[in-house]
């Protein structure tokens, strides 16, 4: 049976959303359709009011792997620590910046270029 999905409009600069959650939901639906995962890079609050004023949603492969520091005073235990399954980071530049303007969230910057292969099979994108 062929996989069926509805299409979500590609985010564009100056696209408006009522809430940050609406912007996140739209970008996540678009990302799933294209074959990549999304996470927050940052969320900035206003110092005066404490309300969120801007945020950055990035590809799940944005950034680089964090290198762990080796402690020379305390060597590794005999039983090695379990290796965690983590997403390989490739410093992917794909991202969406949103800012709060006039009681709406506006896309101020969008980059849809990835430096890694995207998932083609719709059923596998649920794991992102």
Short mmCIF file of C-alpha atoms in Angstrom, two decimals:
data_model
loop_
_atom_site.label_atom_id
_atom_site.label_comp_id
_atom_site.label_asym_id
_atom_site.label_seq_id
_atom_site.Cartn_x
_atom_site.Cartn_y
_atom_site.Cartn_z
CA UNK A 1 0.00 0.00 0.00
CA UNK A 2 1.51 3.39 -0.94
CA UNK A 3 2.30 5.85 1.81
CA UNK A 4 -0.08 8.82 1.93
CA UNK A 5 0.74 12.18 3.47
CA UNK A 6 -0.60 15.69 3.27
CA UNK A 7 1.79 18.36 2.10
CA UNK A 8 2.81 21.19 4.37
CA UNK A 9 3.79 24.53 2.89
CA UNK A 10 7.50 25.30 3.01
CA UNK A 11 8.20 28.02 5.58
CA UNK A 12 9.10 31.34 3.99
CA UNK A 13 10.54 34.57 5.29
CA UNK A 14 7.85 36.81 6.84
CA UNK A 15 5.43 33.87 7.33
CA UNK A 16 3.30 34.59 10.42
CA UNK A 17 2.04 32.32 13.21
CA UNK A 18 -0.24 33.05 16.17
CA UNK A 19 2.01 31.29 18.69
CA UNK A 20 5.52 29.87 18.93
CA UNK A 21 3.92 26.44 19.31
CA UNK A 22 2.14 26.93 15.96
CA UNK A 23 5.45 27.84 14.29
CA UNK A 24 7.14 24.81 15.86
CA UNK A 25 4.30 22.48 14.85
CA UNK A 26 4.36 23.77 11.25
CA UNK A 27 8.14 23.42 10.94
CA UNK A 28 8.09 19.93 12.47
CA UNK A 29 5.37 18.80 10.04
CA UNK A 30 7.34 20.26 7.13
CA UNK A 31 10.56 18.63 8.40
CA UNK A 32 8.93 15.23 8.75
CA UNK A 33 7.57 15.53 5.23
CA UNK A 34 11.07 16.38 3.90
CA UNK A 35 12.85 13.73 6.01
CA UNK A 36 14.68 15.46 8.86
CA UNK A 37 14.12 16.09 12.55
CA UNK A 38 13.86 19.45 14.34
CA UNK A 39 15.03 20.71 17.72
CA UNK A 40 15.37 24.08 19.41
CA UNK A 41 18.79 25.71 19.28
CA UNK A 42 17.74 28.53 21.60
CA UNK A 43 14.75 30.43 22.99
CA UNK A 44 15.30 34.02 24.15
CA UNK A 45 13.16 35.76 26.76
CA UNK A 46 12.65 39.50 27.17
CA UNK A 47 14.57 40.84 30.17
CA UNK A 48 11.73 43.26 30.94
CA UNK A 49 8.68 41.00 30.74
CA UNK A 50 10.16 37.50 30.81
CA UNK A 51 8.13 36.48 27.74
CA UNK A 52 9.69 34.62 24.84
CA UNK A 53 10.65 37.02 22.04
CA UNK A 54 12.67 34.89 19.61
CA UNK A 55 13.68 31.32 18.93
CA UNK A 56 15.71 29.21 16.56
CA UNK A 57 14.57 25.80 15.32
CA UNK A 58 17.34 23.77 13.70
CA UNK A 59 17.85 20.46 11.93
CA UNK A 60 18.45 17.60 14.36
CA UNK A 61 21.96 17.28 12.88
CA UNK A 62 22.93 20.94 13.48
CA UNK A 63 26.03 21.57 15.55
CA UNK A 64 28.96 19.31 16.28
CA UNK A 65 29.48 16.42 18.68
CA UNK A 66 30.54 17.49 22.17
CA UNK A 67 33.91 16.03 23.08
CA UNK A 68 34.13 14.58 26.56
CA UNK A 69 37.07 15.55 28.74
CA UNK A 70 39.22 12.68 29.97
CA UNK A 71 39.95 12.68 33.69
CA UNK A 72 43.58 11.61 34.18
CA UNK A 73 43.21 11.38 37.97
CA UNK A 74 40.37 8.84 37.82
CA UNK A 75 40.95 6.24 35.08
CA UNK A 76 38.04 4.51 33.36
CA UNK A 77 36.32 1.72 35.33
CA UNK A 78 36.90 -1.92 34.37
CA UNK A 79 33.40 -2.24 32.91
CA UNK A 80 33.08 0.35 30.14
CA UNK A 81 30.22 2.82 30.29
CA UNK A 82 27.33 1.95 28.01
CA UNK A 83 27.51 3.82 24.72
CA UNK A 84 24.41 5.90 24.09
CA UNK A 85 22.78 5.99 20.69
CA UNK A 86 22.93 9.59 19.62
CA UNK A 87 22.29 11.40 16.39
CA UNK A 88 25.40 12.08 14.36
CA UNK A 89 25.90 15.84 14.19
CA UNK A 90 27.12 17.19 10.85
CA UNK A 91 26.95 20.95 11.52
CA UNK A 92 23.90 21.12 9.24
CA UNK A 93 23.00 24.74 8.37
CA UNK A 94 19.22 24.16 7.99
CA UNK A 95 17.28 26.34 10.44
CA UNK A 96 14.31 28.64 10.98
CA UNK A 97 14.49 31.82 13.10
CA UNK A 98 11.26 33.31 14.47
CA UNK A 99 10.67 36.59 16.34
CA UNK A 100 7.66 37.93 18.18
CA UNK A 101 6.29 41.03 16.42
CA UNK A 102 2.91 42.70 16.97
CA UNK A 103 1.43 39.74 18.90
CA UNK A 104 2.47 37.25 16.20
CA UNK A 105 5.50 35.07 15.52
CA UNK A 106 7.24 35.95 12.25
CA UNK A 107 9.81 33.86 10.38
CA UNK A 108 12.81 36.17 10.00
CA UNK A 109 15.24 33.72 8.44
CA UNK A 110 14.90 30.31 6.81
CA UNK A 111 17.65 28.05 5.46
CA UNK A 112 16.53 24.79 3.84
CA UNK A 113 19.98 23.54 2.77
CA UNK A 114 21.20 20.31 4.39
CA UNK A 115 24.69 18.80 4.28
CA UNK A 116 23.52 15.22 4.88
CA UNK A 117 21.09 12.82 3.19
CA UNK A 118 17.43 13.15 4.15
CA UNK A 119 15.17 10.23 5.02
CA UNK A 120 13.09 9.27 2.00
CA UNK A 121 10.73 6.73 3.57
CA UNK A 122 7.77 8.45 5.26
CA UNK A 123 7.23 5.71 7.86
CA UNK A 124 10.77 6.14 9.23
CA UNK A 125 10.41 9.88 9.85
CA UNK A 126 8.29 9.18 12.94
CA UNK A 127 11.51 8.22 14.75
CA UNK A 128 13.09 11.66 14.29
#
